[in-house]
Amino acid sequence: MMKTLHKKYTIALLATALLTGACEKDLQQLNPNQQTSATFWQNQEDAIKGINATYQTLTIDGGYMRSTPLLLDTRGDDVRSNSPWDQMYNSGKFALNAGNSDIYGWAFGAYYEGVSKANQVLDFVPGIKMDEEVKRGC
């Protein structure tokens, strides 16, 4: 009986040593190839790319590409939606289902992304050495 108990403790100790011995203290590794806001905003070309990315958010499916016209147009007295999709149908009735964030959730996400990108342009472009006329256009 003592031998069996000794074997169980030895196996448990070895298993614990194997499982915890190879762990790294810092499991979060940074990708050195991933660009960050600190490495992106360097020159005039980056400033133009940044402002273009800001305007690009208007074409996201949740923005002016699809969701915004639906949310705005179906709320008029002269328009109605016969869509079988409940979020489209109910948006014109001011009866959005908070449990299903399709349409208005997509719109919020698109707008939030656009504001975030615009804020980066406002934060970083003034510090870039570039043609002043182009900078004023950004």
XYZ file of C-alpha atoms in Angstrom:
138
model
C 0.000 0.000 0.000
C 2.817 2.396 0.865
C 4.555 1.594 -2.436
C 1.389 2.428 -4.412
C 0.953 5.705 -2.560
C 4.606 6.579 -3.178
C 4.191 5.884 -6.934
C 1.089 8.099 -7.114
C 2.884 10.991 -5.421
C 5.912 10.561 -7.694
C 3.750 10.551 -10.837
C 1.815 13.610 -9.643
C 5.043 15.448 -8.849
C 6.539 14.625 -12.278
C 3.339 15.648 -14.070
C 3.283 18.972 -12.225
C 6.942 19.589 -13.043
C 6.372 18.835 -16.740
C 3.275 20.987 -16.997
C 4.631 24.027 -15.191
C 8.330 23.799 -15.996
C 7.973 24.826 -19.642
C 5.756 27.849 -19.034
C 6.952 31.275 -20.070
C 6.402 34.198 -17.787
C 5.239 36.449 -20.618
C 2.822 34.538 -22.829
C 1.813 37.579 -24.824
C 4.138 37.943 -27.791
C 4.168 41.006 -29.997
C 4.236 40.645 -33.750
C 7.239 42.678 -34.947
C 5.705 42.911 -38.439
C 2.430 44.448 -37.287
C 2.243 48.161 -37.869
C 1.100 50.390 -35.021
C 0.064 54.019 -34.883
C 3.536 54.828 -33.540
C 5.228 53.317 -36.620
C 2.692 54.286 -39.306
C 2.421 58.068 -39.250
C 5.813 58.971 -40.733
C 5.372 60.951 -43.990
C 2.974 62.642 -46.409
C 2.013 59.351 -48.045
C 0.980 57.950 -44.669
C -1.120 61.043 -43.973
C -2.965 60.631 -47.279
C -3.488 56.919 -46.618
C -4.842 57.764 -43.172
C -7.387 60.280 -44.430
C -8.431 57.898 -47.209
C -8.937 55.149 -44.623
C -11.125 57.526 -42.627
C -13.401 58.199 -45.600
C -13.365 54.508 -46.506
C -15.381 53.755 -43.356
C -18.376 55.402 -45.027
C -18.522 52.479 -47.465
C -18.577 49.777 -44.783
C -21.766 47.715 -44.932
C -22.942 49.231 -41.657
C -22.388 52.811 -42.801
C -23.690 54.718 -45.801
C -23.314 51.655 -48.008
C -26.360 49.902 -46.585
C -27.466 50.383 -42.988
C -27.662 54.162 -42.786
C -30.024 54.582 -45.762
C -32.186 51.806 -44.370
C -32.306 53.337 -40.898
C -33.052 56.804 -42.223
C -35.306 56.109 -45.207
C -37.645 53.550 -43.655
C -38.571 55.968 -40.880
C -40.288 58.346 -43.247
C -44.059 58.438 -43.625
C -43.765 57.728 -47.330
C -41.655 54.539 -47.066
C -42.189 51.113 -45.588
C -40.309 47.862 -45.586
C -41.913 44.545 -46.441
C -38.670 42.704 -45.786
C -38.912 39.307 -44.109
C -35.825 40.284 -42.088
C -37.199 41.570 -38.778
C -34.518 44.224 -38.259
C -35.278 45.837 -41.633
C -39.011 45.601 -41.152
C -38.992 46.865 -37.569
C -36.535 49.735 -38.095
C -39.261 51.656 -39.932
C -41.646 51.060 -37.060
C -39.156 52.388 -34.480
C -39.263 48.916 -32.925
C -35.633 47.893 -32.895
C -34.950 44.678 -31.035
C -32.110 45.319 -28.588
C -31.332 41.600 -28.525
C -30.481 41.650 -32.229
C -28.042 44.415 -33.092
C -28.046 43.819 -36.857
C -28.421 47.025 -38.881
C -28.112 49.612 -36.088
C -25.248 47.708 -34.435
C -23.419 47.592 -37.761
C -24.026 51.307 -38.253
C -22.681 52.100 -34.785
C -19.583 49.967 -35.476
C -18.929 51.708 -38.800
C -19.324 55.179 -37.288
C -17.156 54.277 -34.303
C -14.400 53.055 -36.617
C -14.639 56.237 -38.691
C -14.380 58.470 -35.634
C -11.408 56.459 -34.372
C -9.563 56.866 -37.677
C -10.424 60.563 -37.891
C -9.047 61.070 -34.387
C -5.782 59.436 -35.425
C -5.531 61.800 -38.394
C -6.123 64.762 -36.071
C -3.546 63.460 -33.581
C -0.726 62.440 -35.915
C -0.883 64.446 -39.167
C 0.007 67.827 -37.588
C 3.345 66.352 -36.472
C 4.318 65.065 -39.922
C 6.743 67.147 -41.979
C 4.993 67.458 -45.339
C 3.690 69.908 -47.926
C 1.600 72.426 -45.945
C -1.081 72.711 -48.635
C -1.585 68.955 -48.620
C -1.591 68.993 -44.800
C -4.363 71.601 -44.762
C -6.373 69.329 -47.081
C -6.053 66.461 -44.605
